[in-house]
Amino acid sequence: MKILSSDIVATAAGPEGYPQEGLPEIAFIGRSNVGKSSLLNRLVQRKQLARTSSTPGKTRLLHFFEVRRPDSRLLFVDLPGYGYAKVSQRERKKWQGMIERYLGEREVLRAAVLLQDLRRDPSEDETLLIDWLNEHGVPAIVALTKLDKLKPSQREARLKRVREAFPAVQADWLIATSAKTGAGLEALWRVIDSLVGDAGPAPDDAD
Ligand code: GTP
Ligand code: MG
């Protein structure tokens, strides 16, 4: 996967702040601390593009990253982490509104990548989100994170269990990944590419 450049182009709470160029978008969503920023950074081969943090729940707005590849441009959208117990009900509702508005109304959205820690069973937050995406016609990819934290002997059983929790997700759209080793990232890029195609205009300059 060749990446020419990747840069943050917008941070927004609502539609007025979304980029207007019409590039295809892939959104990333998951529970706080699932490894979303780490995976995003690794996918675009940057160390600190999406801020990683050991403080759960730190990413609270929509962050749009433009990714330039040799034949296309696209945007990755880092959605706020959810399921962080220490925020108020009111704040949760606010985040949920922001996320659902984006996922439900964004025309250039090609797919949502739900991140799920491979070591944990999906909760209702995750299964309801997949249902919601299906109902709204948003293709759903599941990236299982932190594969390296499991012993090789445990991996198959965990994968099988998580697959069973997401019966509506097609088999090759459920991908075990590691931001630490890079495992699964080529496979994830292949699925993303199949959805984005070369719909993004070619880069307008070569830097
Ligand atoms: P918030 O933005 O705070 O909601 O978290 P996040 O989902 O962006 O998670 P982040 O990438 O900040 O990672 C959370 C913690 O998990 C950090 O300590 C990371 O170093 C660690 N981590 C993330 N991905 C991996 C992985 O693939 N393997 C291992 N071993 N650790 C990981
Ligand atoms: Mg983050």
Short mmCIF file of N, CA, C and O in Angstrom, two decimals, residues 11-110:
data_model
loop_
_atom_site.label_atom_id
_atom_site.label_comp_id
_atom_site.label_asym_id
_atom_site.label_seq_id
_atom_site.Cartn_x
_atom_site.Cartn_y
_atom_site.Cartn_z
N THR A 11 -11.57 19.36 11.18
CA THR A 11 -12.08 18.85 12.45
C THR A 11 -13.45 19.47 12.61
O THR A 11 -13.60 20.68 12.46
N ALA A 12 -14.46 18.65 12.83
CA ALA A 12 -15.82 19.19 12.80
C ALA A 12 -16.71 18.53 13.84
O ALA A 12 -16.52 17.38 14.22
N ALA A 13 -17.72 19.29 14.28
CA ALA A 13 -18.74 18.73 15.15
C ALA A 13 -20.01 18.43 14.35
O ALA A 13 -20.85 17.64 14.77
N GLY A 14 -20.15 19.08 13.18
CA GLY A 14 -21.35 18.90 12.38
C GLY A 14 -21.11 19.25 10.93
O GLY A 14 -19.99 19.63 10.56
N PRO A 15 -22.16 19.11 10.09
CA PRO A 15 -22.03 19.24 8.64
C PRO A 15 -21.36 20.53 8.17
O PRO A 15 -20.67 20.54 7.16
N GLU A 16 -21.55 21.63 8.91
CA GLU A 16 -20.96 22.90 8.48
C GLU A 16 -19.44 22.83 8.46
O GLU A 16 -18.79 23.60 7.75
N GLY A 17 -18.88 21.89 9.20
CA GLY A 17 -17.42 21.78 9.24
C GLY A 17 -16.85 20.67 8.37
O GLY A 17 -15.64 20.48 8.30
N TYR A 18 -17.73 19.89 7.70
CA TYR A 18 -17.23 18.79 6.87
C TYR A 18 -16.51 19.33 5.64
O TYR A 18 -16.92 20.37 5.10
N PRO A 19 -15.50 18.60 5.15
CA PRO A 19 -14.85 19.01 3.89
C PRO A 19 -15.86 18.96 2.75
O PRO A 19 -16.78 18.14 2.75
N GLN A 20 -15.68 19.85 1.76
CA GLN A 20 -16.67 19.98 0.69
C GLN A 20 -16.18 19.51 -0.67
O GLN A 20 -16.86 19.69 -1.67
N GLU A 21 -15.01 18.90 -0.73
CA GLU A 21 -14.42 18.60 -2.01
C GLU A 21 -15.05 17.39 -2.71
O GLU A 21 -14.85 17.16 -3.90
N GLY A 22 -15.79 16.59 -1.95
CA GLY A 22 -16.46 15.44 -2.55
C GLY A 22 -15.63 14.17 -2.64
O GLY A 22 -16.01 13.22 -3.33
N LEU A 23 -14.51 14.13 -1.96
CA LEU A 23 -13.70 12.90 -1.98
C LEU A 23 -14.43 11.78 -1.22
O LEU A 23 -15.16 12.06 -0.27
N PRO A 24 -14.23 10.53 -1.64
CA PRO A 24 -14.86 9.42 -0.92
C PRO A 24 -14.30 9.31 0.51
O PRO A 24 -13.13 9.59 0.74
N GLU A 25 -15.17 8.91 1.42
CA GLU A 25 -14.76 8.83 2.82
C GLU A 25 -14.97 7.43 3.41
O GLU A 25 -15.93 6.74 3.06
N ILE A 26 -14.06 7.06 4.27
CA ILE A 26 -14.17 5.84 5.06
C ILE A 26 -14.10 6.27 6.52
O ILE A 26 -13.17 6.96 6.92
N ALA A 27 -15.11 5.89 7.30
CA ALA A 27 -15.17 6.31 8.70
C ALA A 27 -14.70 5.19 9.62
O ALA A 27 -14.91 4.02 9.33
N PHE A 28 -14.08 5.58 10.70
CA PHE A 28 -13.58 4.63 11.69
C PHE A 28 -14.24 4.93 13.03
O PHE A 28 -14.23 6.07 13.48
N ILE A 29 -14.79 3.89 13.62
CA ILE A 29 -15.51 4.09 14.87
C ILE A 29 -15.25 2.93 15.82
O ILE A 29 -15.11 1.78 15.38
N GLY A 30 -15.20 3.24 17.10
CA GLY A 30 -15.00 2.16 18.07
C GLY A 30 -14.98 2.71 19.47
O GLY A 30 -14.88 3.91 19.70
N ARG A 31 -15.08 1.79 20.38
CA ARG A 31 -15.02 2.09 21.81
C ARG A 31 -13.70 2.80 22.14
O ARG A 31 -12.68 2.53 21.51
N SER A 32 -13.73 3.65 23.12
CA SER A 32 -12.50 4.32 23.56
C SER A 32 -11.44 3.28 23.88
O SER A 32 -11.74 2.22 24.44
N ASN A 33 -10.23 3.59 23.48
CA ASN A 33 -9.08 2.75 23.81
C ASN A 33 -8.99 1.46 22.97
O ASN A 33 -8.16 0.61 23.24
N VAL A 34 -9.86 1.34 21.96
CA VAL A 34 -9.86 0.11 21.15
C VAL A 34 -8.62 0.04 20.25
O VAL A 34 -8.25 -1.02 19.76
N GLY A 35 -7.99 1.21 20.05
CA GLY A 35 -6.80 1.25 19.19
C GLY A 35 -7.05 1.93 17.86
O GLY A 35 -6.34 1.72 16.88
N LYS A 36 -8.05 2.80 17.84
CA LYS A 36 -8.45 3.46 16.60
C LYS A 36 -7.36 4.39 16.05
O LYS A 36 -7.00 4.31 14.88
N SER A 37 -6.85 5.25 16.91
CA SER A 37 -5.82 6.19 16.44
C SER A 37 -4.58 5.42 16.00
O SER A 37 -3.97 5.75 14.97
N SER A 38 -4.22 4.40 16.74
CA SER A 38 -3.02 3.61 16.39
C SER A 38 -3.19 2.94 15.02
O SER A 38 -2.27 2.95 14.20
N LEU A 39 -4.38 2.38 14.79
CA LEU A 39 -4.62 1.71 13.50
C LEU A 39 -4.63 2.72 12.35
O LEU A 39 -4.05 2.47 11.29
N LEU A 40 -5.27 3.86 12.59
CA LEU A 40 -5.30 4.89 11.54
C LEU A 40 -3.89 5.34 11.19
O LEU A 40 -3.53 5.45 10.02
N ASN A 41 -3.10 5.60 12.19
CA ASN A 41 -1.72 6.03 11.94
C ASN A 41 -0.96 4.99 11.14
O ASN A 41 -0.23 5.31 10.20
N ARG A 42 -1.14 3.75 11.53
CA ARG A 42 -0.41 2.67 10.86
C ARG A 42 -0.90 2.50 9.42
O ARG A 42 -0.12 2.26 8.50
N LEU A 43 -2.21 2.64 9.22
CA LEU A 43 -2.78 2.50 7.87
C LEU A 43 -2.22 3.54 6.91
O LEU A 43 -2.04 3.27 5.73
N VAL A 44 -1.97 4.73 7.43
CA VAL A 44 -1.46 5.79 6.55
C VAL A 44 0.04 6.02 6.75
O VAL A 44 0.60 6.99 6.25
N GLN A 45 0.66 5.12 7.49
CA GLN A 45 2.11 5.12 7.66
C GLN A 45 2.64 6.42 8.24
O GLN A 45 3.65 6.96 7.80
N ARG A 46 1.92 6.91 9.21
CA ARG A 46 2.38 8.11 9.93
C ARG A 46 2.47 7.76 11.40
O ARG A 46 1.70 6.95 11.90
N LYS A 47 3.39 8.41 12.08
CA LYS A 47 3.53 8.09 13.50
C LYS A 47 2.48 8.78 14.35
O LYS A 47 1.95 8.22 15.28
N GLN A 48 2.19 10.01 14.03
CA GLN A 48 1.33 10.80 14.92
C GLN A 48 0.30 11.59 14.13
O GLN A 48 0.11 12.76 14.39
N LEU A 49 -0.36 10.97 13.17
CA LEU A 49 -1.38 11.69 12.43
C LEU A 49 -2.63 11.79 13.30
O LEU A 49 -3.02 12.86 13.74
N ALA A 50 -3.23 10.64 13.54
CA ALA A 50 -4.32 10.60 14.50
C ALA A 50 -3.66 10.48 15.87
O ALA A 50 -2.83 9.62 16.08
N ARG A 51 -4.02 11.35 16.75
CA ARG A 51 -3.36 11.37 18.05
C ARG A 51 -3.65 10.08 18.85
O ARG A 51 -4.79 9.70 19.03
N THR A 52 -2.61 9.44 19.26
CA THR A 52 -2.83 8.30 20.16
C THR A 52 -2.73 8.81 21.58
O THR A 52 -2.07 9.79 21.87
N SER A 53 -3.39 8.16 22.45
CA SER A 53 -3.39 8.64 23.82
C SER A 53 -3.70 7.50 24.77
O SER A 53 -4.41 6.58 24.43
N SER A 54 -3.16 7.59 25.94
CA SER A 54 -3.48 6.57 26.92
C SER A 54 -4.65 7.01 27.79
O SER A 54 -5.07 6.32 28.68
N THR A 55 -5.18 8.21 27.51
CA THR A 55 -6.36 8.68 28.24
C THR A 55 -7.61 8.36 27.42
O THR A 55 -7.83 8.96 26.38
N PRO A 56 -8.41 7.39 27.87
CA PRO A 56 -9.57 7.01 27.07
C PRO A 56 -10.52 8.17 26.83
O PRO A 56 -10.66 9.05 27.68
N GLY A 57 -11.15 8.18 25.67
CA GLY A 57 -12.19 9.16 25.39
C GLY A 57 -11.69 10.54 25.00
O GLY A 57 -12.42 11.51 25.05
N LYS A 58 -10.45 10.62 24.59
CA LYS A 58 -9.89 11.94 24.32
C LYS A 58 -10.33 12.53 22.97
O LYS A 58 -10.36 13.73 22.80
N THR A 59 -10.65 11.67 22.03
CA THR A 59 -10.99 12.13 20.68
C THR A 59 -12.48 12.44 20.61
O THR A 59 -13.29 11.54 20.57
N ARG A 60 -12.88 13.71 20.59
CA ARG A 60 -14.30 14.04 20.76
C ARG A 60 -14.96 14.73 19.59
O ARG A 60 -16.11 15.13 19.67
N LEU A 61 -14.24 14.94 18.53
CA LEU A 61 -14.83 15.55 17.35
C LEU A 61 -14.60 14.61 16.16
O LEU A 61 -13.91 13.61 16.28
N LEU A 62 -15.18 14.96 15.01
CA LEU A 62 -14.89 14.21 13.80
C LEU A 62 -13.60 14.76 13.21
O LEU A 62 -13.49 15.97 13.00
N HIS A 63 -12.63 13.91 12.97
CA HIS A 63 -11.36 14.33 12.38
C HIS A 63 -11.26 13.76 10.97
O HIS A 63 -11.36 12.54 10.79
N PHE A 64 -11.06 14.63 9.99
CA PHE A 64 -10.97 14.21 8.58
C PHE A 64 -9.52 14.24 8.14
O PHE A 64 -8.87 15.28 8.22
N PHE A 65 -9.02 13.11 7.65
CA PHE A 65 -7.65 13.01 7.16
C PHE A 65 -7.67 12.73 5.67
O PHE A 65 -8.31 11.77 5.24
N GLU A 66 -6.97 13.55 4.91
CA GLU A 66 -6.86 13.26 3.48
C GLU A 66 -5.68 12.32 3.25
O GLU A 66 -4.58 12.58 3.71
N VAL A 67 -5.94 11.23 2.54
CA VAL A 67 -4.92 10.24 2.23
C VAL A 67 -4.70 10.24 0.73
O VAL A 67 -5.65 10.03 -0.04
N ARG A 68 -3.49 10.53 0.33
CA ARG A 68 -3.16 10.54 -1.10
C ARG A 68 -2.40 9.28 -1.45
O ARG A 68 -1.37 8.98 -0.87
N ARG A 69 -2.92 8.58 -2.47
CA ARG A 69 -2.26 7.38 -2.97
C ARG A 69 -1.93 7.63 -4.43
O ARG A 69 -2.39 8.60 -5.01
N PRO A 70 -1.12 6.76 -5.04
CA PRO A 70 -0.69 7.05 -6.42
C PRO A 70 -1.86 7.27 -7.38
O PRO A 70 -1.77 8.10 -8.28
N ASP A 71 -2.97 6.55 -7.20
CA ASP A 71 -4.07 6.67 -8.15
C ASP A 71 -5.34 7.27 -7.58
O ASP A 71 -6.36 7.32 -8.26
N SER A 72 -5.32 7.66 -6.35
CA SER A 72 -6.57 8.15 -5.78
C SER A 72 -6.32 8.99 -4.54
O SER A 72 -5.23 8.97 -3.95
N ARG A 73 -7.33 9.72 -4.19
CA ARG A 73 -7.35 10.40 -2.90
C ARG A 73 -8.63 10.01 -2.18
O ARG A 73 -9.67 9.80 -2.81
N LEU A 74 -8.55 9.91 -0.89
CA LEU A 74 -9.74 9.64 -0.11
C LEU A 74 -9.58 10.28 1.25
O LEU A 74 -8.51 10.78 1.59
N LEU A 75 -10.67 10.29 2.01
CA LEU A 75 -10.59 10.82 3.37
C LEU A 75 -10.88 9.71 4.36
O LEU A 75 -11.80 8.90 4.15
N PHE A 76 -10.08 9.66 5.40
CA PHE A 76 -10.38 8.82 6.55
C PHE A 76 -11.02 9.73 7.60
O PHE A 76 -10.53 10.84 7.83
N VAL A 77 -12.07 9.25 8.22
CA VAL A 77 -12.75 10.06 9.22
C VAL A 77 -12.71 9.33 10.56
O VAL A 77 -13.22 8.21 10.69
N ASP A 78 -12.06 9.95 11.52
CA ASP A 78 -11.91 9.39 12.86
C ASP A 78 -13.08 9.90 13.71
O ASP A 78 -13.16 11.09 14.01
N LEU A 79 -14.00 8.99 14.02
CA LEU A 79 -15.18 9.39 14.80
C LEU A 79 -14.85 9.27 16.29
O LEU A 79 -14.00 8.49 16.68
N PRO A 80 -15.54 10.03 17.13
CA PRO A 80 -15.23 9.99 18.57
C PRO A 80 -15.46 8.61 19.16
O PRO A 80 -16.40 7.92 18.78
N GLY A 81 -14.61 8.24 20.09
CA GLY A 81 -14.79 6.97 20.79
C GLY A 81 -16.05 7.00 21.64
O GLY A 81 -16.40 8.02 22.20
N TYR A 82 -16.73 5.88 21.70
CA TYR A 82 -17.94 5.84 22.52
C TYR A 82 -17.74 4.80 23.64
O TYR A 82 -16.75 4.09 23.66
N GLY A 83 -18.70 4.72 24.53
CA GLY A 83 -18.65 3.69 25.56
C GLY A 83 -17.65 3.99 26.66
O GLY A 83 -17.13 3.09 27.31
N TYR A 84 -17.40 5.27 26.87
CA TYR A 84 -16.48 5.63 27.94
C TYR A 84 -17.32 5.95 29.17
O TYR A 84 -18.07 6.92 29.21
N ALA A 85 -17.22 5.10 30.17
CA ALA A 85 -18.15 5.13 31.30
C ALA A 85 -18.18 6.46 32.05
O ALA A 85 -19.19 6.84 32.61
N LYS A 86 -17.05 7.18 32.01
CA LYS A 86 -16.98 8.36 32.88
C LYS A 86 -17.62 9.62 32.31
O LYS A 86 -17.60 10.65 32.96
N VAL A 87 -18.16 9.56 31.11
CA VAL A 87 -18.83 10.76 30.61
C VAL A 87 -20.31 10.72 30.98
O VAL A 87 -20.90 9.66 31.15
N SER A 88 -20.89 11.90 31.08
CA SER A 88 -22.29 12.00 31.48
C SER A 88 -23.21 11.49 30.37
O SER A 88 -22.83 11.44 29.20
N GLN A 89 -24.41 11.15 30.77
CA GLN A 89 -25.43 10.70 29.82
C GLN A 89 -25.65 11.78 28.74
O GLN A 89 -25.80 11.47 27.56
N ARG A 90 -25.63 13.02 29.18
CA ARG A 90 -25.87 14.13 28.26
C ARG A 90 -24.78 14.19 27.20
O ARG A 90 -25.03 14.38 26.02
N GLU A 91 -23.54 14.03 27.64
CA GLU A 91 -22.43 14.08 26.71
C GLU A 91 -22.49 12.89 25.73
O GLU A 91 -22.22 13.02 24.55
N ARG A 92 -22.84 11.73 26.24
CA ARG A 92 -23.01 10.54 25.38
C ARG A 92 -24.02 10.81 24.27
O ARG A 92 -23.80 10.46 23.13
N LYS A 93 -25.14 11.40 24.68
CA LYS A 93 -26.21 11.70 23.71
C LYS A 93 -25.70 12.66 22.62
O LYS A 93 -26.02 12.51 21.46
N LYS A 94 -24.90 13.63 23.06
CA LYS A 94 -24.36 14.61 22.13
C LYS A 94 -23.45 13.92 21.10
O LYS A 94 -23.55 14.14 19.90
N TRP A 95 -22.58 13.04 21.58
CA TRP A 95 -21.69 12.31 20.68
C TRP A 95 -22.48 11.44 19.73
O TRP A 95 -22.20 11.36 18.55
N GLN A 96 -23.49 10.76 20.30
CA GLN A 96 -24.28 9.85 19.47
C GLN A 96 -24.97 10.61 18.34
O GLN A 96 -24.99 10.15 17.20
N GLY A 97 -25.51 11.79 18.68
CA GLY A 97 -26.15 12.61 17.65
C GLY A 97 -25.17 13.00 16.56
O GLY A 97 -25.47 12.92 15.36
N MET A 98 -23.97 13.39 16.98
CA MET A 98 -22.93 13.80 16.03
C MET A 98 -22.54 12.64 15.11
O MET A 98 -22.42 12.80 13.89
N ILE A 99 -22.38 11.46 15.69
CA ILE A 99 -21.97 10.28 14.93
C ILE A 99 -23.08 9.83 13.97
O ILE A 99 -22.85 9.55 12.80
N GLU A 100 -24.31 9.77 14.50
CA GLU A 100 -25.42 9.27 13.66
C GLU A 100 -25.74 10.24 12.52
O GLU A 100 -26.10 9.82 11.43
N ARG A 101 -25.60 11.50 12.80
CA ARG A 101 -25.85 12.49 11.75
C ARG A 101 -24.83 12.31 10.62
O ARG A 101 -25.17 12.31 9.44
N TYR A 102 -23.58 12.15 11.00
CA TYR A 102 -22.55 11.93 10.00
C TYR A 102 -22.81 10.63 9.23
O TYR A 102 -22.87 10.63 7.99
N LEU A 103 -22.95 9.52 9.95
CA LEU A 103 -23.07 8.22 9.29
C LEU A 103 -24.36 8.11 8.48
O LEU A 103 -24.41 7.44 7.45
N GLY A 104 -25.41 8.76 8.95
CA GLY A 104 -26.71 8.64 8.30
C GLY A 104 -26.90 9.57 7.11
O GLY A 104 -27.72 9.28 6.23
N GLU A 105 -26.14 10.67 7.08
CA GLU A 105 -26.43 11.69 6.07
C GLU A 105 -25.29 12.01 5.11
O GLU A 105 -25.49 12.73 4.14
N ARG A 106 -24.13 11.48 5.38
CA ARG A 106 -22.97 11.88 4.58
C ARG A 106 -22.97 11.16 3.24
O ARG A 106 -22.77 9.94 3.18
N GLU A 107 -23.14 11.90 2.16
CA GLU A 107 -23.28 11.27 0.83
C GLU A 107 -22.02 10.58 0.34
O GLU A 107 -22.09 9.57 -0.34
N VAL A 108 -20.86 11.14 0.66
CA VAL A 108 -19.61 10.57 0.13
C VAL A 108 -19.08 9.42 0.99
O VAL A 108 -18.05 8.84 0.67
N LEU A 109 -19.82 9.07 2.02
CA LEU A 109 -19.38 7.97 2.88
C LEU A 109 -19.50 6.64 2.14
O LEU A 109 -20.58 6.29 1.65
N ARG A 110 -18.39 5.90 2.03
CA ARG A 110 -18.41 4.62 1.32
C ARG A 110 -18.54 3.43 2.26
O ARG A 110 -19.04 2.38 1.86
#
